[in-house]
Amino acid sequence: MSLSKKLKVDTECRVFNKKWNNDYFFIEQNNVALCVICKEKIAVMKEYNIGSHYKSKHASTYNELSGKLRSDKFEILKQNLLAQQSIFTKRSCQNESLVKASFQVARTLAIAGKPFTDGQIVKECMLKTVEEICPDKINLFTGISLSANTIARRTTDLGNDIIRQLKDTAKSFKYFSIALDESTDTSD
């Protein structure tokens, strides 16, 4: 983007105006104008663009609303949109938690030197415990993948991450020494 275009954008004050909430049923989300009616995004926050969208798509339905009725309708649509978005966010956080739990079990098994197949036994123990303590949460725990293949992948990922961290840390060393044992015999 050239300097003249950037200056033009800045001087046009392309910032979201709160009056567009009730006037055009728009909210600002992540620096983008979002229509709460059809969930369409308008990238350039100019009243002309937002007004044009409203007039061409929603004016026939929502123009008869005014005053408190209009602001109530906007709030309902906004709350519905935010509720939909929070469902996806909540589900994503749950999935992330399941993967983290799987990594924690893999780490524990690797540190203890236990076979990867023990992940299934750990899962069975967790499910039995949850069933007794809080049976309403059992669905959360059934989603944790602790199969032998998953534990093996997680252990490999953990090992690769340790190697990456060591390499990143070693880059900042000014000096280091290497100590090698002359014997490679495991019994020596």
Coordinates of C-alpha atoms in Angstrom, one line a residue:
M1 CA 0.0 0.0 0.0
S2 CA 1.4 3.3 -1.0
L3 CA 1.9 6.1 1.6
S4 CA -0.8 8.3 -0.1
K5 CA -3.4 5.5 0.1
K6 CA -2.6 4.9 3.8
L7 CA -2.9 8.6 4.5
K8 CA -6.2 8.7 2.7
V9 CA -7.6 5.8 4.8
D10 CA -6.4 7.5 8.0
T11 CA -7.8 10.9 7.1
E12 CA -11.2 9.4 6.2
C13 CA -11.6 8.2 9.9
R14 CA -12.6 4.7 8.9
V15 CA -13.5 3.7 12.4
F16 CA -16.7 2.0 13.6
N17 CA -19.4 4.4 14.6
K18 CA -21.7 3.2 17.4
K19 CA -24.8 4.7 15.8
W20 CA -24.4 2.1 13.1
N21 CA -25.6 -0.5 15.6
N22 CA -29.2 0.7 15.5
D23 CA -29.1 2.4 12.1
Y24 CA -27.8 -0.5 10.1
F25 CA -27.7 -3.5 12.5
F26 CA -23.9 -3.7 12.4
I27 CA -21.3 -4.4 15.1
E28 CA -17.5 -4.1 15.0
Q29 CA -15.7 -7.4 15.5
N30 CA -11.9 -7.8 14.9
N31 CA -11.7 -4.5 13.1
V32 CA -14.4 -5.5 10.6
A33 CA -18.0 -4.4 10.4
L34 CA -20.3 -7.4 10.8
C35 CA -24.0 -7.5 10.0
V36 CA -25.9 -9.1 12.9
I37 CA -28.8 -10.0 10.5
C38 CA -27.0 -12.0 7.8
K39 CA -23.5 -12.3 9.4
E40 CA -21.9 -10.7 6.4
K41 CA -18.7 -8.8 6.9
I42 CA -17.9 -5.4 5.4
A43 CA -14.1 -4.9 5.2
V44 CA -14.0 -1.2 4.7
M45 CA -15.7 0.7 7.6
K46 CA -17.4 3.5 5.7
E47 CA -20.9 4.5 6.3
Y48 CA -21.6 4.4 2.6
N49 CA -20.6 0.7 2.4
I50 CA -22.5 -0.3 5.5
G51 CA -25.6 1.7 4.6
S52 CA -25.5 0.3 1.1
H53 CA -25.5 -3.2 2.5
Y54 CA -28.4 -2.5 4.8
K55 CA -30.5 -0.8 2.1
S56 CA -30.0 -3.5 -0.5
K57 CA -30.5 -6.5 1.8
H58 CA -32.4 -5.6 4.9
A59 CA -34.2 -2.2 4.6
S60 CA -37.5 -3.7 3.4
T61 CA -37.8 -5.9 6.5
Y62 CA -36.3 -3.7 9.2
N63 CA -37.2 -0.1 8.2
E64 CA -40.6 -0.2 9.9
L65 CA -38.9 -0.8 13.3
S66 CA -38.1 2.4 15.2
G67 CA -37.1 3.6 18.7
K68 CA -37.1 1.0 21.5
L69 CA -38.4 -1.7 19.3
R70 CA -35.5 -1.3 16.8
S71 CA -32.9 -1.3 19.6
D72 CA -34.5 -4.3 21.2
K73 CA -34.4 -6.2 17.9
F74 CA -30.7 -5.2 17.4
E75 CA -29.9 -6.5 20.9
I76 CA -31.6 -9.8 20.3
L77 CA -29.8 -10.3 17.0
K78 CA -26.5 -9.4 18.5
Q79 CA -27.0 -11.8 21.5
N80 CA -27.9 -14.6 19.1
L81 CA -24.8 -14.0 17.0
L82 CA -22.5 -13.9 20.1
A83 CA -24.2 -17.0 21.5
Q84 CA -23.4 -18.9 18.2
Q85 CA -19.8 -17.7 18.2
S86 CA -19.3 -18.7 21.8
I87 CA -20.5 -22.3 21.1
F88 CA -17.7 -22.7 18.5
T89 CA -15.2 -21.1 20.9
K90 CA -16.2 -23.3 23.8
R91 CA -16.0 -26.4 21.6
S92 CA -12.6 -25.4 20.4
C93 CA -11.4 -24.9 24.0
Q94 CA -12.7 -28.3 24.9
N95 CA -10.9 -30.0 22.0
E96 CA -7.7 -28.2 23.0
S97 CA -8.1 -29.4 26.6
L98 CA -8.6 -33.0 25.4
V99 CA -5.4 -32.9 23.4
K100 CA -3.5 -31.3 26.3
A101 CA -4.8 -34.1 28.6
S102 CA -3.6 -36.7 26.0
F103 CA -0.1 -35.1 26.0
Q104 CA 0.0 -35.1 29.8
V105 CA -0.8 -38.9 29.9
A106 CA 1.8 -39.6 27.2
R107 CA 4.4 -37.6 29.1
T108 CA 3.7 -39.4 32.3
L109 CA 3.9 -42.8 30.6
A110 CA 7.1 -41.8 28.9
I111 CA 8.7 -40.6 32.1
A112 CA 7.7 -43.8 33.9
G113 CA 9.0 -45.9 31.0
K114 CA 5.6 -47.6 30.6
P115 CA 4.4 -49.1 27.3
F116 CA 2.2 -47.0 25.1
T117 CA -0.6 -49.5 25.4
D118 CA -1.0 -48.4 29.0
G119 CA -2.8 -45.3 27.8
Q120 CA -6.0 -47.4 27.4
I121 CA -5.7 -48.6 31.0
V122 CA -5.3 -45.0 32.2
K123 CA -8.4 -44.0 30.2
E124 CA -10.4 -46.9 31.7
C125 CA -9.3 -45.8 35.2
M126 CA -10.2 -42.2 34.5
L127 CA -13.6 -43.1 33.1
K128 CA -14.4 -45.3 36.1
T129 CA -13.3 -42.5 38.5
V130 CA -15.3 -39.9 36.7
E131 CA -18.3 -42.2 36.6
E132 CA -18.3 -42.4 40.4
I133 CA -17.3 -38.7 41.2
C134 CA -19.1 -36.7 38.5
P135 CA -21.1 -38.8 36.0
D136 CA -22.4 -35.7 34.3
K137 CA -18.9 -35.0 33.0
I138 CA -18.2 -38.4 31.6
N139 CA -18.7 -37.2 28.0
L140 CA -15.8 -34.8 28.3
F141 CA -13.4 -37.7 29.3
T142 CA -14.5 -40.2 26.7
G143 CA -13.2 -37.8 24.0
I144 CA -9.6 -38.1 25.2
S145 CA -7.7 -40.3 22.7
L146 CA -5.2 -42.5 24.5
S147 CA -4.7 -45.4 22.0
A148 CA -1.2 -46.9 21.6
N149 CA -0.7 -45.1 18.3
T150 CA -1.8 -41.7 19.8
I151 CA 0.5 -42.1 22.8
A152 CA 3.4 -43.0 20.5
R153 CA 2.7 -39.9 18.3
R154 CA 2.4 -37.7 21.4
T155 CA 5.7 -39.0 22.8
T156 CA 7.4 -38.4 19.5
D157 CA 6.0 -34.9 19.4
L158 CA 7.2 -34.3 23.0
G159 CA 10.7 -35.6 22.1
N160 CA 10.8 -33.4 18.9
D161 CA 9.8 -30.4 21.0
I162 CA 12.5 -31.0 23.5
I163 CA 15.1 -31.2 20.7
R164 CA 13.7 -28.0 19.2
Q165 CA 14.0 -26.2 22.5
L166 CA 17.5 -27.4 23.1
K167 CA 18.5 -26.2 19.6
D168 CA 16.9 -22.9 20.2
T169 CA 18.6 -22.5 23.6
A170 CA 22.0 -23.7 22.2
K171 CA 21.9 -20.9 19.5
S172 CA 22.4 -18.4 22.3
F173 CA 25.4 -20.1 23.8
K174 CA 28.7 -18.4 23.5
Y175 CA 30.7 -21.4 24.5
F176 CA 29.8 -25.0 25.2
S177 CA 31.6 -28.3 25.7
I178 CA 30.7 -31.8 24.8
A179 CA 31.6 -34.8 27.0
L180 CA 31.6 -38.2 25.3
D181 CA 31.9 -41.6 26.9
E182 CA 34.4 -43.7 25.0
S183 CA 32.3 -46.9 25.6
T184 CA 29.1 -47.6 23.8
D185 CA 28.5 -50.9 25.5
T186 CA 25.3 -50.8 27.5
S187 CA 26.7 -53.1 30.2
D188 CA 29.8 -50.9 30.8

